[in-house]
N, CA, C and O atoms as a GROMACS GRO file, in nm:
protein
  476
    1VAL      N    1  -2.337   0.503   0.145
    1VAL     CA    2  -2.215   0.518   0.068
    1VAL      C    3  -2.213   0.412  -0.042
    1VAL      O    4  -2.237   0.294  -0.018
    2GLN      N    5  -2.185   0.458  -0.162
    2GLN     CA    6  -2.174   0.365  -0.275
    2GLN      C    7  -2.049   0.396  -0.353
    2GLN      O    8  -2.017   0.512  -0.378
    3LEU      N    9  -1.979   0.292  -0.391
    3LEU     CA   10  -1.862   0.304  -0.476
    3LEU      C   11  -1.890   0.231  -0.606
    3LEU      O   12  -1.933   0.115  -0.605
    4GLN      N   13  -1.866   0.297  -0.717
    4GLN     CA   14  -1.891   0.238  -0.847
    4GLN      C   15  -1.760   0.235  -0.925
    4GLN      O   16  -1.708   0.340  -0.964
    5ALA      N   17  -1.708   0.115  -0.947
    5ALA     CA   18  -1.582   0.099  -1.021
    5ALA      C   19  -1.612   0.065  -1.166
    5ALA      O   20  -1.710  -0.002  -1.196
    6SER      N   21  -1.526   0.112  -1.254
    6SER     CA   22  -1.541   0.083  -1.396
    6SER      C   23  -1.406   0.093  -1.464
    6SER      O   24  -1.308   0.139  -1.405
    7GLY      N   25  -1.402   0.050  -1.590
    7GLY     CA   26  -1.282   0.066  -1.669
    7GLY      C   27  -1.205  -0.061  -1.697
    7GLY      O   28  -1.108  -0.060  -1.774
    8GLY      N   29  -1.246  -0.171  -1.637
    8GLY     CA   30  -1.178  -0.296  -1.664
    8GLY      C   31  -1.208  -0.347  -1.804
    8GLY      O   32  -1.293  -0.294  -1.874
    9GLY      N   33  -1.135  -0.451  -1.842
    9GLY     CA   34  -1.158  -0.508  -1.974
    9GLY      C   35  -1.046  -0.601  -2.012
    9GLY      O   36  -0.961  -0.637  -1.930
   10LEU      N   37  -1.047  -0.640  -2.138
   10LEU     CA   38  -0.944  -0.729  -2.193
   10LEU      C   39  -0.844  -0.646  -2.272
   10LEU      O   40  -0.882  -0.566  -2.357
   11VAL      N   41  -0.717  -0.666  -2.242
   11VAL     CA   42  -0.612  -0.591  -2.309
   11VAL      C   43  -0.493  -0.682  -2.332
   11VAL      O   44  -0.471  -0.778  -2.257
   12GLN      N   45  -0.417  -0.654  -2.435
   12GLN     CA   46  -0.298  -0.732  -2.463
   12GLN      C   47  -0.181  -0.688  -2.376
   12GLN      O   48  -0.179  -0.576  -2.325
   13THR      N   49  -0.084  -0.775  -2.361
   13THR     CA   50   0.037  -0.740  -2.288
   13THR      C   51   0.097  -0.612  -2.345
   13THR      O   52   0.109  -0.595  -2.467
   14GLY      N   53   0.133  -0.523  -2.255
   14GLY     CA   54   0.188  -0.395  -2.296
   14GLY      C   55   0.085  -0.285  -2.312
   14GLY      O   56   0.120  -0.168  -2.330
   15GLY      N   57  -0.041  -0.320  -2.305
   15GLY     CA   58  -0.148  -0.222  -2.320
   15GLY      C   59  -0.174  -0.145  -2.193
   15GLY      O   60  -0.107  -0.164  -2.091
   16SER      N   61  -0.274  -0.057  -2.201
   16SER     CA   62  -0.308   0.030  -2.088
   16SER      C   63  -0.458   0.029  -2.061
   16SER      O   64  -0.539   0.006  -2.151
   17LEU      N   65  -0.491   0.054  -1.939
   17LEU     CA   66  -0.629   0.072  -1.898
   17LEU      C   67  -0.632   0.178  -1.789
   17LEU      O   68  -0.535   0.195  -1.715
   18ARG      N   69  -0.744   0.248  -1.780
   18ARG     CA   70  -0.763   0.340  -1.668
   18ARG      C   71  -0.890   0.301  -1.594
   18ARG      O   72  -0.999   0.303  -1.650
   19LEU      N   73  -0.873   0.267  -1.470
   19LEU     CA   74  -0.986   0.234  -1.386
   19LEU      C   75  -1.037   0.360  -1.316
   19LEU      O   76  -0.959   0.448  -1.279
   20SER      N   77  -1.167   0.367  -1.299
   20SER     CA   78  -1.229   0.479  -1.229
   20SER      C   79  -1.316   0.425  -1.116
   20SER      O   80  -1.370   0.315  -1.124
   21CYS      N   81  -1.327   0.505  -1.012
   21CYS     CA   82  -1.416   0.467  -0.901
   21CYS      C   83  -1.480   0.595  -0.850
   21CYS      O   84  -1.412   0.686  -0.802
   22THR      N   85  -1.609   0.600  -0.861
   22THR     CA   86  -1.685   0.717  -0.816
   22THR      C   87  -1.759   0.684  -0.688
   22THR      O   88  -1.822   0.579  -0.676
   23ALA      N   89  -1.750   0.774  -0.593
   23ALA     CA   90  -1.812   0.752  -0.463
   23ALA      C   91  -1.924   0.852  -0.440
   23ALA      O   92  -1.913   0.970  -0.476
   24SER      N   93  -2.028   0.805  -0.382
   24SER     CA   94  -2.140   0.893  -0.348
   24SER      C   95  -2.147   0.910  -0.197
   24SER      O   96  -2.110   0.822  -0.121
   25ARG      N   97  -2.196   1.026  -0.156
   25ARG     CA   98  -2.218   1.056  -0.014
   25ARG      C   99  -2.090   1.049   0.068
   25ARG      O  100  -2.091   1.004   0.183
   26LEU      N  101  -1.981   1.093   0.009
   26LEU     CA  102  -1.854   1.100   0.079
   26LEU      C  103  -1.786   1.232   0.044
   26LEU      O  104  -1.801   1.283  -0.066
   27THR      N  105  -1.712   1.284   0.139
   27THR     CA  106  -1.631   1.402   0.112
   27THR      C  107  -1.489   1.354   0.088
   27THR      O  108  -1.419   1.312   0.180
   28PHE      N  109  -1.447   1.362  -0.036
   28PHE     CA  110  -1.319   1.304  -0.075
   28PHE      C  111  -1.201   1.357   0.003
   28PHE      O  112  -1.107   1.284   0.031
   29SER      N  113  -1.205   1.483   0.039
   29SER     CA  114  -1.090   1.542   0.104
   29SER      C  115  -1.067   1.489   0.245
   29SER      O  116  -0.962   1.515   0.304
   30THR      N  117  -1.162   1.416   0.299
   30THR     CA  118  -1.149   1.368   0.437
   30THR      C  119  -1.125   1.218   0.446
   30THR      O  120  -1.107   1.165   0.556
   31ILE      N  121  -1.123   1.149   0.334
   31ILE     CA  122  -1.112   1.004   0.337
   31ILE      C  123  -0.984   0.957   0.271
   31ILE      O  124  -0.918   1.032   0.200
   32ALA      N  125  -0.951   0.834   0.296
   32ALA     CA  126  -0.844   0.767   0.223
   32ALA      C  127  -0.908   0.672   0.122
   32ALA      O  128  -1.014   0.615   0.147
   33MET      N  129  -0.841   0.655   0.011
   33MET     CA  130  -0.894   0.570  -0.095
   33MET      C  131  -0.786   0.476  -0.142
   33MET      O  132  -0.667   0.507  -0.135
   34GLY      N  133  -0.828   0.361  -0.189
   34GLY     CA  134  -0.728   0.266  -0.234
   34GLY      C  135  -0.780   0.173  -0.342
   34GLY      O  136  -0.900   0.155  -0.360
   35TRP      N  137  -0.686   0.116  -0.411
   35TRP     CA  138  -0.715   0.013  -0.511
   35TRP      C  139  -0.652  -0.118  -0.462
   35TRP      O  140  -0.538  -0.121  -0.417
   36PHE      N  141  -0.729  -0.223  -0.474
   36PHE     CA  142  -0.683  -0.356  -0.439
   36PHE      C  143  -0.713  -0.448  -0.558
   36PHE      O  144  -0.792  -0.414  -0.646
   37ARG      N  145  -0.650  -0.562  -0.558
   37ARG     CA  146  -0.681  -0.658  -0.664
   37ARG      C  147  -0.676  -0.800  -0.608
   37ARG      O  148  -0.606  -0.828  -0.511
   38GLN      N  149  -0.753  -0.885  -0.671
   38GLN     CA  150  -0.755  -1.025  -0.631
   38GLN      C  151  -0.751  -1.111  -0.755
   38GLN      O  152  -0.844  -1.112  -0.835
   39ALA      N  153  -0.641  -1.183  -0.770
   39ALA     CA  154  -0.626  -1.276  -0.882
   39ALA      C  155  -0.687  -1.410  -0.843
   39ALA      O  156  -0.702  -1.440  -0.724
   40PRO      N  157  -0.722  -1.491  -0.941
   40PRO     CA  158  -0.782  -1.622  -0.911
   40PRO      C  159  -0.693  -1.705  -0.820
   40PRO      O  160  -0.574  -1.723  -0.848
   41GLY      N  161  -0.750  -1.756  -0.713
   41GLY     CA  162  -0.676  -1.841  -0.622
   41GLY      C  163  -0.582  -1.768  -0.528
   41GLY      O  164  -0.507  -1.832  -0.454
   42LYS      N  165  -0.585  -1.636  -0.531
   42LYS     CA  166  -0.494  -1.558  -0.446
   42LYS      C  167  -0.574  -1.466  -0.355
   42LYS      O  168  -0.692  -1.441  -0.376
   43GLU      N  169  -0.506  -1.417  -0.253
   43GLU     CA  170  -0.569  -1.324  -0.162
   43GLU      C  171  -0.570  -1.184  -0.223
   43GLU      O  172  -0.491  -1.151  -0.312
   44ARG      N  173  -0.662  -1.104  -0.173
   44ARG     CA  174  -0.668  -0.965  -0.217
   44ARG      C  175  -0.542  -0.893  -0.171
   44ARG      O  176  -0.499  -0.909  -0.057
   45GLU      N  177  -0.484  -0.812  -0.261
   45GLU     CA  178  -0.364  -0.739  -0.225
   45GLU      C  179  -0.381  -0.590  -0.253
   45GLU      O  180  -0.453  -0.550  -0.345
   46PHE      N  181  -0.314  -0.512  -0.173
   46PHE     CA  182  -0.314  -0.367  -0.188
   46PHE      C  183  -0.233  -0.329  -0.311
   46PHE      O  184  -0.122  -0.378  -0.330
   47VAL      N  185  -0.287  -0.242  -0.393
   47VAL     CA  186  -0.218  -0.197  -0.514
   47VAL      C  187  -0.170  -0.053  -0.498
   47VAL      O  188  -0.053  -0.022  -0.522
   48ALA      N  189  -0.260   0.035  -0.458
   48ALA     CA  190  -0.224   0.176  -0.444
   48ALA      C  191  -0.326   0.245  -0.355
   48ALA      O  192  -0.440   0.202  -0.344
   49GLY      N  193  -0.282   0.354  -0.290
   49GLY     CA  194  -0.373   0.426  -0.204
   49GLY      C  195  -0.334   0.571  -0.187
   49GLY      O  196  -0.218   0.609  -0.202
   50ILE      N  197  -0.434   0.651  -0.155
   50ILE     CA  198  -0.414   0.793  -0.125
   50ILE      C  199  -0.479   0.821   0.010
   50ILE      O  200  -0.596   0.790   0.030
   51ASN      N  201  -0.402   0.879   0.104
   51ASN     CA  202  -0.465   0.914   0.231
   51ASN      C  203  -0.525   1.054   0.222
   51ASN      O  204  -0.516   1.119   0.118
   52ARG      N  205  -0.587   1.098   0.330
   52ARG     CA  206  -0.657   1.226   0.324
   52ARG      C  207  -0.563   1.343   0.304
   52ARG      O  208  -0.604   1.451   0.263
   53GLY      N  209  -0.436   1.321   0.334
   53GLY     CA  210  -0.338   1.427   0.311
   53GLY      C  211  -0.288   1.433   0.168
   53GLY      O  212  -0.214   1.524   0.131
   54GLY      N  213  -0.329   1.336   0.088
   54GLY     CA  214  -0.287   1.334  -0.051
   54GLY      C  215  -0.162   1.253  -0.078
   54GLY      O  216  -0.113   1.248  -0.191
   55ASP      N  217  -0.110   1.188   0.026
   55ASP     CA  218   0.008   1.104   0.006
   55ASP      C  219  -0.031   0.975  -0.064
   55ASP      O  220  -0.128   0.909  -0.026
   56ILE      N  221   0.044   0.941  -0.166
   56ILE     CA  222   0.016   0.822  -0.246
   56ILE      C  223   0.118   0.714  -0.215
   56ILE      O  224   0.238   0.743  -0.204
   57SER      N  225   0.073   0.593  -0.202
   57SER     CA  226   0.163   0.481  -0.183
   57SER      C  227   0.122   0.368  -0.276
   57SER      O  228   0.005   0.356  -0.314
   58TYR      N  229   0.217   0.288  -0.310
   58TYR     CA  230   0.194   0.174  -0.399
   58TYR      C  231   0.235   0.046  -0.330
   58TYR      O  232   0.324   0.044  -0.246
   59GLY      N  233   0.167  -0.060  -0.367
   59GLY     CA  234   0.188  -0.188  -0.302
   59GLY      C  235   0.304  -0.265  -0.360
   59GLY      O  236   0.420  -0.233  -0.332
   60PRO      N  237   0.276  -0.366  -0.441
   60PRO     CA  238   0.384  -0.451  -0.488
   60PRO      C  239   0.483  -0.376  -0.579
   60PRO      O  240   0.445  -0.285  -0.654
   61ASP      N  241   0.607  -0.416  -0.570
   61ASP     CA  242   0.710  -0.352  -0.654
   61ASP      C  243   0.676  -0.367  -0.802
   61ASP      O  244   0.717  -0.285  -0.884
   62SER      N  245   0.603  -0.472  -0.835
   62SER     CA  246   0.574  -0.500  -0.976
   62SER      C  247   0.487  -0.393  -1.041
   62SER      O  248   0.484  -0.383  -1.164
   63VAL      N  249   0.415  -0.312  -0.961
   63VAL     CA  250   0.331  -0.209  -1.022
   63VAL      C  251   0.395  -0.071  -1.020
   63VAL      O  252   0.349   0.020  -1.089
   64LYS      N  253   0.499  -0.056  -0.941
   64LYS     CA  254   0.565   0.075  -0.932
   64LYS      C  255   0.628   0.113  -1.064
   64LYS      O  256   0.698   0.033  -1.127
   65GLY      N  257   0.602   0.233  -1.105
   65GLY     CA  258   0.650   0.279  -1.234
   65GLY      C  259   0.555   0.249  -1.349
   65GLY      O  260   0.570   0.304  -1.458
   66ARG      N  261   0.459   0.162  -1.325
   66ARG     CA  262   0.361   0.131  -1.430
   66ARG      C  263   0.221   0.179  -1.396
   66ARG      O  264   0.145   0.216  -1.486
   67PHE      N  265   0.187   0.180  -1.269
   67PHE     CA  266   0.054   0.221  -1.225
   67PHE      C  267   0.062   0.358  -1.159
   67PHE      O  268   0.158   0.389  -1.088
   68THR      N  269  -0.037   0.440  -1.184
   68THR     CA  270  -0.044   0.572  -1.122
   68THR      C  271  -0.185   0.595  -1.068
   68THR      O  272  -0.284   0.584  -1.140
   69MET      N  273  -0.192   0.627  -0.941
   69MET     CA  274  -0.320   0.656  -0.881
   69MET      C  275  -0.339   0.807  -0.869
   69MET      O  276  -0.244   0.881  -0.841
   70SER      N  277  -0.462   0.850  -0.890
   70SER     CA  278  -0.494   0.992  -0.876
   70SER      C  279  -0.639   1.006  -0.832
   70SER      O  280  -0.715   0.909  -0.829
   71ARG      N  281  -0.675   1.126  -0.798
   71ARG     CA  282  -0.814   1.150  -0.760
   71ARG      C  283  -0.859   1.287  -0.806
   71ARG      O  284  -0.778   1.378  -0.823
   72ASP      N  285  -0.987   1.300  -0.827
   72ASP     CA  286  -1.048   1.427  -0.867
   72ASP      C  287  -1.156   1.456  -0.764
   72ASP      O  288  -1.267   1.404  -0.772
   73ASP      N  289  -1.121   1.539  -0.666
   73ASP     CA  290  -1.213   1.562  -0.556
   73ASP      C  291  -1.348   1.620  -0.599
   73ASP      O  292  -1.451   1.573  -0.552
   74PRO      N  293  -1.352   1.721  -0.686
   74PRO     CA  294  -1.484   1.774  -0.726
   74PRO      C  295  -1.573   1.670  -0.791
   74PRO      O  296  -1.696   1.679  -0.784
   75LYS      N  297  -1.512   1.571  -0.854
   75LYS     CA  298  -1.591   1.466  -0.920
   75LYS      C  299  -1.612   1.344  -0.829
   75LYS      O  300  -1.678   1.248  -0.868
   76ASN      N  301  -1.555   1.349  -0.710
   76ASN     CA  302  -1.563   1.234  -0.618
   76ASN      C  303  -1.519   1.106  -0.687
   76ASN      O  304  -1.582   1.001  -0.671
   77THR      N  305  -1.413   1.115  -0.762
   77THR     CA  306  -1.368   1.001  -0.842
   77THR      C  307  -1.219   0.980  -0.822
   77THR      O  308  -1.142   1.076  -0.815
   78MET      N  309  -1.178   0.856  -0.814
   78MET     CA  310  -1.037   0.822  -0.811
   78MET      C  311  -1.006   0.734  -0.931
   78MET      O  312  -1.094   0.668  -0.986
   79TYR      N  313  -0.881   0.735  -0.970
   79TYR     CA  314  -0.840   0.666  -1.090
   79TYR      C  315  -0.718   0.578  -1.062
   79TYR      O  316  -0.641   0.603  -0.969
   80LEU      N  317  -0.704   0.478  -1.146
   80LEU     CA  318  -0.581   0.399  -1.147
   80LEU      C  319  -0.542   0.382  -1.293
   80LEU      O  320  -0.602   0.305  -1.367
   81GLN      N  321  -0.440   0.455  -1.332
   81GLN     CA  322  -0.388   0.443  -1.467
   81GLN      C  323  -0.287   0.329  -1.468
   81GLN      O  324  -0.190   0.330  -1.392
   82MET      N  325  -0.311   0.232  -1.553
   82MET     CA  326  -0.225   0.114  -1.559
   82MET      C  327  -0.164   0.104  -1.698
   82MET      O  328  -0.234   0.090  -1.798
   83ASN      N  329  -0.032   0.113  -1.702
   83ASN     CA  330   0.040   0.107  -1.828
   83ASN      C  331   0.129  -0.016  -1.833
   83ASN      O  332   0.161  -0.076  -1.730
   84ASN      N  333   0.167  -0.053  -1.955
   84ASN     CA  334   0.255  -0.168  -1.974
   84ASN      C  335   0.204  -0.289  -1.897
   84ASN      O  336   0.277  -0.352  -1.820
   85LEU      N  337   0.079  -0.320  -1.919
   85LEU     CA  338   0.016  -0.428  -1.844
   85LEU      C  339   0.077  -0.563  -1.879
   85LEU      O  340   0.120  -0.587  -1.992
   86LYS      N  341   0.079  -0.650  -1.780
   86LYS     CA  342   0.136  -0.783  -1.793
   86LYS      C  343   0.030  -0.888  -1.756
   86LYS      O  344  -0.064  -0.857  -1.683
   87PRO      N  345   0.045  -1.009  -1.803
   87PRO     CA  346  -0.053  -1.113  -1.769
   87PRO      C  347  -0.072  -1.130  -1.618
   87PRO      O  348  -0.181  -1.163  -1.572
   88GLU      N  349   0.033  -1.108  -1.541
   88GLU     CA  350   0.021  -1.123  -1.396
   88GLU      C  351  -0.060  -1.011  -1.332
   88GLU      O  352  -0.088  -1.018  -1.212
   89ASP      N  353  -0.097  -0.910  -1.407
   89ASP     CA  354  -0.186  -0.806  -1.357
   89ASP      C  355  -0.332  -0.848  -1.366
   89ASP      O  356  -0.421  -0.779  -1.316
   90THR      N  357  -0.358  -0.960  -1.430
   90THR     CA  358  -0.495  -1.009  -1.443
   90THR      C  359  -0.556  -1.034  -1.305
   90THR      O  360  -0.503  -1.110  -1.225
   91ALA      N  361  -0.669  -0.969  -1.279
   91ALA     CA  362  -0.733  -0.979  -1.148
   91ALA      C  363  -0.863  -0.901  -1.151
   91ALA      O  364  -0.891  -0.826  -1.245
   92VAL      N  365  -0.941  -0.919  -1.048
   92VAL     CA  366  -1.052  -0.829  -1.023
   92VAL      C  367  -0.999  -0.715  -0.937
   92VAL      O  368  -0.941  -0.738  -0.831
   93TYR      N  369  -1.020  -0.593  -0.983
   93TYR     CA  370  -0.971  -0.476  -0.913
   93TYR      C  371  -1.086  -0.411  -0.836
   93TYR      O  372  -1.194  -0.389  -0.890
   94TYR      N  373  -1.060  -0.382  -0.711
   94TYR     CA  374  -1.160  -0.323  -0.623
   94TYR      C  375  -1.112  -0.186  -0.574
   94TYR      O  376  -0.994  -0.166  -0.546
   95CYS      N  377  -1.206  -0.094  -0.566
   95CYS     CA  378  -1.174   0.032  -0.500
   95CYS      C  379  -1.232   0.028  -0.358
   95CYS      O  380  -1.338  -0.031  -0.334
   96GLY      N  381  -1.161   0.090  -0.268
   96GLY     CA  382  -1.205   0.091  -0.129
   96GLY      C  383  -1.186   0.228  -0.068
   96GLY      O  384  -1.109   0.310  -0.116
   97VAL      N  385  -1.257   0.249   0.040
   97VAL     CA  386  -1.251   0.376   0.111
   97VAL      C  387  -1.230   0.352   0.260
   97VAL      O  388  -1.296   0.266   0.320
   98ASP      N  389  -1.140   0.427   0.318
   98ASP     CA  390  -1.123   0.430   0.463
   98ASP      C  391  -1.183   0.563   0.509
   98ASP      O  392  -1.124   0.668   0.487
   99SER      N  393  -1.299   0.557   0.571
   99SER     CA  394  -1.371   0.680   0.604
   99SER      C  395  -1.299   0.765   0.709
   99SER      O  396  -1.332   0.882   0.726
  100LEU      N  397  -1.201   0.706   0.779
  100LEU     CA  398  -1.125   0.784   0.877
  100LEU      C  399  -1.009   0.859   0.812
  100LEU      O  400  -0.951   0.949   0.872
  101GLY      N  401  -0.977   0.822   0.689
  101GLY     CA  402  -0.878   0.898   0.615
  101GLY      C  403  -0.734   0.855   0.632
  101GLY      O  404  -0.643   0.920   0.579
  102LEU      N  405  -0.711   0.747   0.706
  102LEU     CA  406  -0.574   0.709   0.734
  102LEU      C  407  -0.520   0.605   0.637
  102LEU      O  408  -0.398   0.586   0.628
  103GLY      N  409  -0.606   0.539   0.566
  103GLY     CA  410  -0.562   0.435   0.474
  103GLY      C  411  -0.522   0.308   0.545
  103GLY      O  412  -0.435   0.234   0.498
  104GLU      N  413  -0.584   0.281   0.658
  104GLU     CA  414  -0.547   0.162   0.736
  104GLU      C  415  -0.657   0.057   0.737
  104GLU      O  416  -0.628  -0.062   0.722
  105VAL      N  417  -0.779   0.099   0.755
  105VAL     CA  418  -0.892   0.005   0.760
  105VAL      C  419  -0.996   0.053   0.660
  105VAL      O  420  -1.057   0.158   0.676
  106TYR      N  421  -1.015  -0.025   0.557
  106TYR     CA  422  -1.108   0.012   0.452
  106TYR      C  423  -1.247  -0.043   0.486
  106TYR      O  424  -1.266  -0.163   0.502
  107ASP      N  425  -1.343   0.048   0.495
  107ASP     CA  426  -1.476   0.008   0.540
  107ASP      C  427  -1.584   0.013   0.434
  107ASP      O  428  -1.697  -0.028   0.458
  108TYR      N  429  -1.550   0.063   0.317
  108TYR     CA  430  -1.645   0.060   0.206
  108TYR      C  431  -1.573   0.010   0.081
  108TYR      O  432  -1.456   0.040   0.059
  109TRP      N  433  -1.646  -0.068   0.002
  109TRP     CA  434  -1.586  -0.131  -0.116
  109TRP      C  435  -1.677  -0.117  -0.237
  109TRP      O  436  -1.800  -0.118  -0.226
  110GLY      N  437  -1.612  -0.104  -0.353
  110GLY     CA  438  -1.685  -0.111  -0.478
  110GLY      C  439  -1.705  -0.256  -0.518
  110GLY      O  440  -1.660  -0.348  -0.450
  111GLN      N  441  -1.773  -0.276  -0.630
  111GLN     CA  442  -1.812  -0.410  -0.670
  111GLN      C  443  -1.702  -0.485  -0.744
  111GLN      O  444  -1.713  -0.606  -0.766
  112GLY      N  445  -1.597  -0.417  -0.782
  112GLY     CA  446  -1.489  -0.483  -0.855
  112GLY      C  447  -1.507  -0.472  -1.005
  112GLY      O  448  -1.618  -0.475  -1.057
  113THR      N  449  -1.396  -0.460  -1.073
  113THR     CA  450  -1.396  -0.458  -1.218
  113THR      C  451  -1.283  -0.550  -1.266
  113THR      O  452  -1.171  -0.544  -1.216
  114LEU      N  453  -1.314  -0.634  -1.363
  114LEU     CA  454  -1.221  -0.738  -1.407
  114LEU      C  455  -1.124  -0.684  -1.511
  114LEU      O  456  -1.163  -0.622  -1.610
  115VAL      N  457  -0.997  -0.707  -1.486
  115VAL     CA  458  -0.891  -0.674  -1.580
  115VAL      C  459  -0.827  -0.804  -1.626
  115VAL      O  460  -0.779  -0.883  -1.544
  116THR      N  461  -0.826  -0.826  -1.755
  116THR     CA  462  -0.766  -0.946  -1.812
  116THR      C  463  -0.659  -0.904  -1.912
  116THR      O  464  -0.687  -0.831  -2.007
  117VAL      N  465  -0.538  -0.950  -1.889
  117VAL     CA  466  -0.427  -0.916  -1.977
  117VAL      C  467  -0.384  -1.044  -2.049
  117VAL      O  468  -0.341  -1.141  -1.986
  118SER      N  469  -0.397  -1.042  -2.178
  118SER     CA  470  -0.361  -1.160  -2.257
  118SER      C  471  -0.215  -1.153  -2.300
  118SER      O  472  -0.161  -1.045  -2.323
  119SER      N  473  -0.154  -1.270  -2.310
  119SER     CA  474  -0.012  -1.275  -2.349
  119SER      C  475   0.004  -1.286  -2.500
  119SER      O  476   0.116  -1.292  -2.550
   0.00000   0.00000   0.00000
């Protein structure tokens, strides 16, 4: 299983980015997927996730209404659309997969993509 994340970069406050994560050797309809982020000096935190039933949940209140997670099963790809970015969104963003589909224990991870939001 391999997860390849992309789409990070440098953006100004108020800008947008779309992160992508493509998975190989997985059947998307049976797994749960999630986005996490880790800012410098902080622990990794859950940002958004989709379980195998298609239910989407978001982590911190600060991203609700600004971030949207989606997936494209035929492409084995999940996305995180991030709008109205703020400096506090600066972090390395990781995609993860829970192969059991429940969104509880993530057992595969992508390499991370850096998002930097300048003020």
